[in-house]
């Protein structure tokens, strides 16, 4: 379950072209005028998961990046018998908070840029009047800054991943803005009070030491309420461990 919403698995497929044992799911786009696009995405993920598990004939490892962690939680809640284990990579429990952390980080990095003042104003207006309209104003201002996606990655080995990400995200199907907005807004309209999952098998949660979107201490407490059995790991990456580490290092962190 890759990140997003609105991102495709083009990044993972490019990094792991020989990983034939991995099913990189291409999440469906939000339908125009869909009433509940996030709930539609949850249902689509469950249908796909049941299909792939039936083909495999056994429980599956569920690996999820960033926002995709919420899809993993849904699968574990609706079909725990089909889940072998779960690996969460840079999971964002509250994507709005995570996005604002990212924007503040970008402002600190680009304080001297001519458009930095616009981001500062947008962040201040959000603080005065929090909500989705102001949140998207922040991201509109953020888009005026250069090389923002580089901030997703760590300083040790993340340079190549950052270059690849910047190139691939321009490809058709890599990112769909309307899906991102619609799904994110619908997600934010839901109640996300942490509730313990019925899945009691192994869960690993990896936080990148240089992740600009995660407050590891706060987020750890939230995810521990969902998966009390979870083992937490700090890895030497930014927000996307799967794009900086090997697949094996993500599956078996130390």
PDB file of C-alpha atoms in Angstrom:
ATOM      1  CA  UNK A   1       0.000   0.000   0.000  1.00  0.00           C
ATOM      2  CA  UNK A   2       1.938   3.020  -1.231  1.00  0.00           C
ATOM      3  CA  UNK A   3       1.664   6.574   0.012  1.00  0.00           C
ATOM      4  CA  UNK A   4      -0.474   9.387  -1.222  1.00  0.00           C
ATOM      5  CA  UNK A   5      -3.355   9.613  -1.606  1.00  0.00           C
ATOM      6  CA  UNK A   6      -3.144  10.166  -5.322  1.00  0.00           C
ATOM      7  CA  UNK A   7       0.327   8.666  -5.755  1.00  0.00           C
ATOM      8  CA  UNK A   8       0.932   5.615  -7.916  1.00  0.00           C
ATOM      9  CA  UNK A   9       3.476   2.834  -7.277  1.00  0.00           C
ATOM     10  CA  UNK A  10       5.763   3.999 -10.087  1.00  0.00           C
ATOM     11  CA  UNK A  11       8.506   4.834  -7.580  1.00  0.00           C
ATOM     12  CA  UNK A  12       8.532   1.394  -5.980  1.00  0.00           C
ATOM     13  CA  UNK A  13       8.305  -0.423  -9.307  1.00  0.00           C
ATOM     14  CA  UNK A  14      11.269   1.545 -10.635  1.00  0.00           C
ATOM     15  CA  UNK A  15      13.390   0.803  -7.565  1.00  0.00           C
ATOM     16  CA  UNK A  16      12.480  -2.894  -7.387  1.00  0.00           C
ATOM     17  CA  UNK A  17      11.997  -4.055 -10.994  1.00  0.00           C
ATOM     18  CA  UNK A  18      12.747  -7.687 -10.111  1.00  0.00           C
ATOM     19  CA  UNK A  19      10.469  -7.962  -7.067  1.00  0.00           C
ATOM     20  CA  UNK A  20       7.992 -10.298  -8.737  1.00  0.00           C
ATOM     21  CA  UNK A  21       6.777 -11.582  -5.373  1.00  0.00           C
ATOM     22  CA  UNK A  22       5.497  -8.109  -4.442  1.00  0.00           C
ATOM     23  CA  UNK A  23       2.082  -6.868  -5.568  1.00  0.00           C
ATOM     24  CA  UNK A  24       2.415  -3.109  -6.100  1.00  0.00           C
ATOM     25  CA  UNK A  25      -1.220  -2.039  -6.080  1.00  0.00           C
ATOM     26  CA  UNK A  26      -2.207   0.807  -8.410  1.00  0.00           C
ATOM     27  CA  UNK A  27      -4.822   2.551  -6.308  1.00  0.00           C
ATOM     28  CA  UNK A  28      -7.888   3.664  -8.280  1.00  0.00           C
ATOM     29  CA  UNK A  29      -8.522   7.330  -8.934  1.00  0.00           C
ATOM     30  CA  UNK A  30     -11.361   9.057  -7.158  1.00  0.00           C
ATOM     31  CA  UNK A  31     -14.497   9.120  -9.274  1.00  0.00           C
ATOM     32  CA  UNK A  32     -15.707  12.589 -10.295  1.00  0.00           C
ATOM     33  CA  UNK A  33     -18.224  13.904  -7.770  1.00  0.00           C
ATOM     34  CA  UNK A  34     -17.820  10.800  -5.578  1.00  0.00           C
ATOM     35  CA  UNK A  35     -19.624  11.304  -2.278  1.00  0.00           C
ATOM     36  CA  UNK A  36     -17.051   9.476  -0.130  1.00  0.00           C
ATOM     37  CA  UNK A  37     -13.812   8.939  -2.061  1.00  0.00           C
ATOM     38  CA  UNK A  38     -11.811   7.837   0.983  1.00  0.00           C
ATOM     39  CA  UNK A  39     -14.390   5.212   1.883  1.00  0.00           C
ATOM     40  CA  UNK A  40     -14.395   4.112  -1.764  1.00  0.00           C
ATOM     41  CA  UNK A  41     -10.613   3.680  -1.541  1.00  0.00           C
ATOM     42  CA  UNK A  42     -10.928   1.584   1.611  1.00  0.00           C
ATOM     43  CA  UNK A  43     -13.453  -0.690  -0.065  1.00  0.00           C
ATOM     44  CA  UNK A  44     -11.322  -1.011  -3.203  1.00  0.00           C
ATOM     45  CA  UNK A  45      -8.283  -1.927  -1.110  1.00  0.00           C
ATOM     46  CA  UNK A  46     -10.204  -4.681   0.662  1.00  0.00           C
ATOM     47  CA  UNK A  47     -11.538  -6.126  -2.598  1.00  0.00           C
ATOM     48  CA  UNK A  48      -8.033  -6.162  -4.084  1.00  0.00           C
ATOM     49  CA  UNK A  49      -6.499  -7.645  -0.945  1.00  0.00           C
ATOM     50  CA  UNK A  50      -9.017 -10.482  -0.817  1.00  0.00           C
ATOM     51  CA  UNK A  51      -8.357 -11.204  -4.491  1.00  0.00           C
ATOM     52  CA  UNK A  52      -4.576 -11.332  -4.123  1.00  0.00           C
ATOM     53  CA  UNK A  53      -4.769 -13.387  -0.918  1.00  0.00           C
ATOM     54  CA  UNK A  54      -7.066 -15.875  -2.639  1.00  0.00           C
ATOM     55  CA  UNK A  55      -4.603 -16.213  -5.518  1.00  0.00           C
ATOM     56  CA  UNK A  56      -1.736 -16.740  -3.081  1.00  0.00           C
ATOM     57  CA  UNK A  57      -3.698 -19.225  -1.007  1.00  0.00           C
ATOM     58  CA  UNK A  58      -2.175 -17.954   2.219  1.00  0.00           C
ATOM     59  CA  UNK A  59      -2.022 -14.886   4.479  1.00  0.00           C
ATOM     60  CA  UNK A  60       0.042 -12.022   3.112  1.00  0.00           C
ATOM     61  CA  UNK A  61       2.544  -9.503   4.414  1.00  0.00           C
ATOM     62  CA  UNK A  62       1.034  -6.024   4.201  1.00  0.00           C
ATOM     63  CA  UNK A  63       3.575  -3.235   3.703  1.00  0.00           C
ATOM     64  CA  UNK A  64       2.335   0.339   3.681  1.00  0.00           C
ATOM     65  CA  UNK A  65       4.017   3.716   3.254  1.00  0.00           C
ATOM     66  CA  UNK A  66       2.873   7.065   4.632  1.00  0.00           C
ATOM     67  CA  UNK A  67      -0.903   7.540   4.140  1.00  0.00           C
ATOM     68  CA  UNK A  68      -1.134   3.938   2.960  1.00  0.00           C
ATOM     69  CA  UNK A  69      -0.873   2.889   6.600  1.00  0.00           C
ATOM     70  CA  UNK A  70      -4.550   3.734   7.026  1.00  0.00           C
ATOM     71  CA  UNK A  71      -5.402   1.262   4.279  1.00  0.00           C
ATOM     72  CA  UNK A  72      -3.336  -1.366   6.086  1.00  0.00           C
ATOM     73  CA  UNK A  73      -5.281  -0.678   9.281  1.00  0.00           C
ATOM     74  CA  UNK A  74      -8.518  -1.193   7.358  1.00  0.00           C
ATOM     75  CA  UNK A  75      -7.351  -4.519   5.932  1.00  0.00           C
ATOM     76  CA  UNK A  76      -6.239  -5.702   9.360  1.00  0.00           C
ATOM     77  CA  UNK A  77      -9.594  -4.730  10.813  1.00  0.00           C
ATOM     78  CA  UNK A  78     -11.756  -6.254   8.089  1.00  0.00           C
ATOM     79  CA  UNK A  79      -9.732  -9.355   7.181  1.00  0.00           C
ATOM     80  CA  UNK A  80      -7.230 -10.112   9.971  1.00  0.00           C
ATOM     81  CA  UNK A  81      -7.215 -13.797   9.030  1.00  0.00           C
ATOM     82  CA  UNK A  82      -5.642 -12.903   5.669  1.00  0.00           C
ATOM     83  CA  UNK A  83      -2.794 -10.852   7.171  1.00  0.00           C
ATOM     84  CA  UNK A  84       0.495 -12.574   7.979  1.00  0.00           C
ATOM     85  CA  UNK A  85       2.280  -9.493   9.291  1.00  0.00           C
ATOM     86  CA  UNK A  86       2.304  -5.725   8.806  1.00  0.00           C
ATOM     87  CA  UNK A  87       5.138  -3.309   8.043  1.00  0.00           C
ATOM     88  CA  UNK A  88       4.380   0.411   8.291  1.00  0.00           C
ATOM     89  CA  UNK A  89       6.923   2.774   6.715  1.00  0.00           C
ATOM     90  CA  UNK A  90       6.792   6.418   7.773  1.00  0.00           C
ATOM     91  CA  UNK A  91       3.093   6.091   8.637  1.00  0.00           C
ATOM     92  CA  UNK A  92       1.253   9.404   8.957  1.00  0.00           C
ATOM     93  CA  UNK A  93      -1.491   9.022  11.539  1.00  0.00           C
ATOM     94  CA  UNK A  94      -2.734  12.572  10.968  1.00  0.00           C
ATOM     95  CA  UNK A  95      -1.854  13.519   7.373  1.00  0.00           C
ATOM     96  CA  UNK A  96      -2.896  17.140   7.863  1.00  0.00           C
ATOM     97  CA  UNK A  97      -0.485  17.582  10.772  1.00  0.00           C
ATOM     98  CA  UNK A  98       2.184  15.771   8.753  1.00  0.00           C
ATOM     99  CA  UNK A  99       1.670  18.056   5.772  1.00  0.00           C
ATOM    100  CA  UNK A 100       1.953  21.143   7.948  1.00  0.00           C
ATOM    101  CA  UNK A 101       5.179  19.859   9.490  1.00  0.00           C
ATOM    102  CA  UNK A 102       6.523  19.374   5.985  1.00  0.00           C
ATOM    103  CA  UNK A 103       5.526  22.904   4.978  1.00  0.00           C
ATOM    104  CA  UNK A 104       7.206  24.395   8.042  1.00  0.00           C
ATOM    105  CA  UNK A 105      10.347  22.432   7.270  1.00  0.00           C
ATOM    106  CA  UNK A 106      10.308  23.734   3.697  1.00  0.00           C
ATOM    107  CA  UNK A 107       9.937  27.285   4.979  1.00  0.00           C
ATOM    108  CA  UNK A 108      12.962  26.903   7.255  1.00  0.00           C
ATOM    109  CA  UNK A 109      15.038  25.543   4.376  1.00  0.00           C
ATOM    110  CA  UNK A 110      13.926  28.207   1.892  1.00  0.00           C
ATOM    111  CA  UNK A 111      13.556  31.223   4.185  1.00  0.00           C
ATOM    112  CA  UNK A 112      15.458  33.447   1.770  1.00  0.00           C
ATOM    113  CA  UNK A 113      13.473  32.446  -1.317  1.00  0.00           C
ATOM    114  CA  UNK A 114      11.306  35.213  -2.832  1.00  0.00           C
ATOM    115  CA  UNK A 115       8.133  33.136  -2.334  1.00  0.00           C
ATOM    116  CA  UNK A 116       8.886  32.118   1.265  1.00  0.00           C
ATOM    117  CA  UNK A 117       6.834  35.030   2.581  1.00  0.00           C
ATOM    118  CA  UNK A 118       3.737  33.655   0.831  1.00  0.00           C
ATOM    119  CA  UNK A 119       4.180  30.353   2.635  1.00  0.00           C
ATOM    120  CA  UNK A 120       4.672  32.156   5.940  1.00  0.00           C
ATOM    121  CA  UNK A 121       1.416  34.048   5.400  1.00  0.00           C
ATOM    122  CA  UNK A 122      -0.465  30.870   4.461  1.00  0.00           C
ATOM    123  CA  UNK A 123       0.816  29.057   7.558  1.00  0.00           C
ATOM    124  CA  UNK A 124      -0.165  31.983   9.778  1.00  0.00           C
ATOM    125  CA  UNK A 125      -3.638  32.102   8.256  1.00  0.00           C
ATOM    126  CA  UNK A 126      -4.040  28.381   8.892  1.00  0.00           C
ATOM    127  CA  UNK A 127      -3.082  28.883  12.533  1.00  0.00           C
ATOM    128  CA  UNK A 128      -5.727  31.601  12.822  1.00  0.00           C
ATOM    129  CA  UNK A 129      -8.423  29.597  11.023  1.00  0.00           C
ATOM    130  CA  UNK A 130      -7.569  25.867  10.775  1.00  0.00           C
ATOM    131  CA  UNK A 131      -9.428  23.831   8.196  1.00  0.00           C
ATOM    132  CA  UNK A 132      -9.151  22.277   4.779  1.00  0.00           C
ATOM    133  CA  UNK A 133      -9.381  25.501   2.713  1.00  0.00           C
ATOM    134  CA  UNK A 134      -6.484  27.058   4.641  1.00  0.00           C
ATOM    135  CA  UNK A 135      -4.584  23.777   4.509  1.00  0.00           C
ATOM    136  CA  UNK A 136      -4.718  23.735   0.718  1.00  0.00           C
ATOM    137  CA  UNK A 137      -3.677  27.387   0.669  1.00  0.00           C
ATOM    138  CA  UNK A 138      -0.534  26.280   2.506  1.00  0.00           C
ATOM    139  CA  UNK A 139       0.183  23.678  -0.149  1.00  0.00           C
ATOM    140  CA  UNK A 140      -0.455  26.161  -2.917  1.00  0.00           C
ATOM    141  CA  UNK A 141       2.201  28.428  -1.423  1.00  0.00           C
ATOM    142  CA  UNK A 142       4.491  25.456  -0.819  1.00  0.00           C
ATOM    143  CA  UNK A 143       4.379  24.573  -4.520  1.00  0.00           C
ATOM    144  CA  UNK A 144       6.057  27.896  -5.326  1.00  0.00           C
ATOM    145  CA  UNK A 145       9.286  26.828  -3.613  1.00  0.00           C
ATOM    146  CA  UNK A 146      11.982  24.918  -5.529  1.00  0.00           C
ATOM    147  CA  UNK A 147      13.019  21.290  -5.109  1.00  0.00           C
ATOM    148  CA  UNK A 148      10.476  20.653  -2.363  1.00  0.00           C
ATOM    149  CA  UNK A 149      10.329  16.888  -2.921  1.00  0.00           C
ATOM    150  CA  UNK A 150      14.030  16.634  -2.026  1.00  0.00           C
ATOM    151  CA  UNK A 151      13.010  17.276   1.578  1.00  0.00           C
ATOM    152  CA  UNK A 152      11.295  13.884   1.739  1.00  0.00           C
ATOM    153  CA  UNK A 153      14.677  12.157   1.733  1.00  0.00           C
ATOM    154  CA  UNK A 154      17.553  11.801   4.181  1.00  0.00           C
ATOM    155  CA  UNK A 155      21.114  13.086   3.686  1.00  0.00           C
ATOM    156  CA  UNK A 156      22.727   9.645   3.762  1.00  0.00           C
ATOM    157  CA  UNK A 157      21.923   7.801   0.569  1.00  0.00           C
ATOM    158  CA  UNK A 158      18.785   9.753  -0.209  1.00  0.00           C
ATOM    159  CA  UNK A 159      20.205  11.925  -2.995  1.00  0.00           C
ATOM    160  CA  UNK A 160      19.678   9.342  -5.731  1.00  0.00           C
ATOM    161  CA  UNK A 161      16.220   8.515  -4.398  1.00  0.00           C
ATOM    162  CA  UNK A 162      15.347  12.212  -4.440  1.00  0.00           C
ATOM    163  CA  UNK A 163      16.495  12.583  -8.056  1.00  0.00           C
ATOM    164  CA  UNK A 164      14.535   9.521  -9.116  1.00  0.00           C
ATOM    165  CA  UNK A 165      11.421  10.705  -7.279  1.00  0.00           C
ATOM    166  CA  UNK A 166      11.577  14.142  -8.915  1.00  0.00           C
ATOM    167  CA  UNK A 167      11.842  12.549 -12.363  1.00  0.00           C
ATOM    168  CA  UNK A 168       9.214   9.863 -11.894  1.00  0.00           C
ATOM    169  CA  UNK A 169       6.550  12.067 -10.346  1.00  0.00           C
ATOM    170  CA  UNK A 170       6.310  13.892 -13.687  1.00  0.00           C
ATOM    171  CA  UNK A 171       5.242  10.696 -15.451  1.00  0.00           C
ATOM    172  CA  UNK A 172       1.570  10.177 -16.341  1.00  0.00           C
ATOM    173  CA  UNK A 173      -0.138   8.209 -13.602  1.00  0.00           C
ATOM    174  CA  UNK A 174       2.470   8.957 -10.950  1.00  0.00           C
ATOM    175  CA  UNK A 175       0.300  11.496  -9.144  1.00  0.00           C
ATOM    176  CA  UNK A 176      -3.297  12.627  -9.507  1.00  0.00           C
ATOM    177  CA  UNK A 177      -4.043  15.948  -7.841  1.00  0.00           C
ATOM    178  CA  UNK A 178      -7.860  15.771  -7.848  1.00  0.00           C
ATOM    179  CA  UNK A 179      -7.749  12.304  -6.265  1.00  0.00           C
ATOM    180  CA  UNK A 180      -5.344  13.561  -3.611  1.00  0.00           C
ATOM    181  CA  UNK A 181      -7.557  16.508  -2.689  1.00  0.00           C
ATOM    182  CA  UNK A 182     -10.850  14.596  -2.718  1.00  0.00           C
ATOM    183  CA  UNK A 183      -9.545  11.602  -0.778  1.00  0.00           C
ATOM    184  CA  UNK A 184      -7.658  13.723   1.749  1.00  0.00           C
ATOM    185  CA  UNK A 185     -10.663  15.924   2.418  1.00  0.00           C
ATOM    186  CA  UNK A 186     -12.941  12.919   2.889  1.00  0.00           C
ATOM    187  CA  UNK A 187     -10.388  11.301   5.196  1.00  0.00           C
ATOM    188  CA  UNK A 188     -10.270  14.455   7.312  1.00  0.00           C
ATOM    189  CA  UNK A 189     -14.045  14.368   7.694  1.00  0.00           C
ATOM    190  CA  UNK A 190     -13.872  10.988   9.453  1.00  0.00           C
ATOM    191  CA  UNK A 191     -13.302  10.226  13.136  1.00  0.00           C
ATOM    192  CA  UNK A 192      -9.809   8.789  13.579  1.00  0.00           C
ATOM    193  CA  UNK A 193      -9.743   8.180  17.308  1.00  0.00           C
ATOM    194  CA  UNK A 194      -7.217   5.331  17.766  1.00  0.00           C
ATOM    195  CA  UNK A 195      -8.843   1.940  18.282  1.00  0.00           C
ATOM    196  CA  UNK A 196      -7.074  -1.350  18.895  1.00  0.00           C
ATOM    197  CA  UNK A 197      -6.968  -3.595  15.843  1.00  0.00           C
ATOM    198  CA  UNK A 198      -8.280  -7.173  15.982  1.00  0.00           C
ATOM    199  CA  UNK A 199      -5.049  -8.227  14.257  1.00  0.00           C
ATOM    200  CA  UNK A 200      -2.666  -9.625  16.871  1.00  0.00           C
ATOM    201  CA  UNK A 201       0.181 -10.784  14.630  1.00  0.00           C
ATOM    202  CA  UNK A 202       3.570  -9.135  14.112  1.00  0.00           C
ATOM    203  CA  UNK A 203       3.676  -5.416  13.302  1.00  0.00           C
ATOM    204  CA  UNK A 204       6.801  -3.374  12.548  1.00  0.00           C
ATOM    205  CA  UNK A 205       6.757   0.429  12.362  1.00  0.00           C
ATOM    206  CA  UNK A 206       9.716   2.243  10.796  1.00  0.00           C
ATOM    207  CA  UNK A 207      10.288   5.959  11.319  1.00  0.00           C
ATOM    208  CA  UNK A 208      12.999   7.767   9.358  1.00  0.00           C
ATOM    209  CA  UNK A 209      15.443   9.786  11.442  1.00  0.00           C
ATOM    210  CA  UNK A 210      15.184  12.593   8.872  1.00  0.00           C
ATOM    211  CA  UNK A 211      11.468  12.363   8.156  1.00  0.00           C
ATOM    212  CA  UNK A 212      10.140  15.947   7.975  1.00  0.00           C
ATOM    213  CA  UNK A 213       6.516  14.806   8.326  1.00  0.00           C
ATOM    214  CA  UNK A 214       6.673  12.673  11.457  1.00  0.00           C
ATOM    215  CA  UNK A 215       6.778  13.507  15.149  1.00  0.00           C
ATOM    216  CA  UNK A 216       8.109  10.077  16.095  1.00  0.00           C
ATOM    217  CA  UNK A 217       7.228  10.272  19.796  1.00  0.00           C
ATOM    218  CA  UNK A 218       3.681  11.511  19.230  1.00  0.00           C
ATOM    219  CA  UNK A 219       3.027   9.210  16.292  1.00  0.00           C
ATOM    220  CA  UNK A 220       4.467   6.203  18.105  1.00  0.00           C
ATOM    221  CA  UNK A 221       1.939   6.667  20.909  1.00  0.00           C
ATOM    222  CA  UNK A 222      -0.929   6.812  18.404  1.00  0.00           C
ATOM    223  CA  UNK A 223       0.128   3.738  16.437  1.00  0.00           C
ATOM    224  CA  UNK A 224       0.756   1.816  19.659  1.00  0.00           C
ATOM    225  CA  UNK A 225      -2.908   2.287  20.514  1.00  0.00           C
ATOM    226  CA  UNK A 226      -3.870   0.681  17.210  1.00  0.00           C
ATOM    227  CA  UNK A 227      -1.260  -2.086  17.360  1.00  0.00           C
ATOM    228  CA  UNK A 228      -0.164  -2.594  20.993  1.00  0.00           C
ATOM    229  CA  UNK A 229       2.138  -5.415  19.878  1.00  0.00           C
ATOM    230  CA  UNK A 230       4.032  -3.221  17.396  1.00  0.00           C
ATOM    231  CA  UNK A 231       7.816  -3.043  17.391  1.00  0.00           C
ATOM    232  CA  UNK A 232       9.148   0.421  16.537  1.00  0.00           C
ATOM    233  CA  UNK A 233      12.386   1.147  14.692  1.00  0.00           C
ATOM    234  CA  UNK A 234      14.308   4.313  13.814  1.00  0.00           C
ATOM    235  CA  UNK A 235      16.036   4.031  10.434  1.00  0.00           C
ATOM    236  CA  UNK A 236      18.532   6.299   8.679  1.00  0.00           C
ATOM    237  CA  UNK A 237      16.145   7.666   6.037  1.00  0.00           C
ATOM    238  CA  UNK A 238      13.636  10.372   5.305  1.00  0.00           C
ATOM    239  CA  UNK A 239       9.903   9.841   4.791  1.00  0.00           C
ATOM    240  CA  UNK A 240      10.088   6.908   2.357  1.00  0.00           C
ATOM    241  CA  UNK A 241      12.273   4.126   3.823  1.00  0.00           C
ATOM    242  CA  UNK A 242      11.342   1.815   0.947  1.00  0.00           C
ATOM    243  CA  UNK A 243      12.942   4.236  -1.524  1.00  0.00           C
ATOM    244  CA  UNK A 244      16.202   4.538   0.439  1.00  0.00           C
ATOM    245  CA  UNK A 245      16.704   1.124   2.048  1.00  0.00           C
ATOM    246  CA  UNK A 246      16.458  -2.339   0.520  1.00  0.00           C
ATOM    247  CA  UNK A 247      13.253  -4.318   0.570  1.00  0.00           C
ATOM    248  CA  UNK A 248      14.894  -6.783   2.960  1.00  0.00           C
ATOM    249  CA  UNK A 249      15.914  -4.000   5.359  1.00  0.00           C
ATOM    250  CA  UNK A 250      12.328  -2.788   5.482  1.00  0.00           C
ATOM    251  CA  UNK A 251      10.912  -6.268   6.048  1.00  0.00           C
ATOM    252  CA  UNK A 252      13.427  -7.165   8.770  1.00  0.00           C
ATOM    253  CA  UNK A 253      14.589  -3.946  10.477  1.00  0.00           C
ATOM    254  CA  UNK A 254      17.125  -4.037  13.291  1.00  0.00           C
TER     255      UNK A 254
END
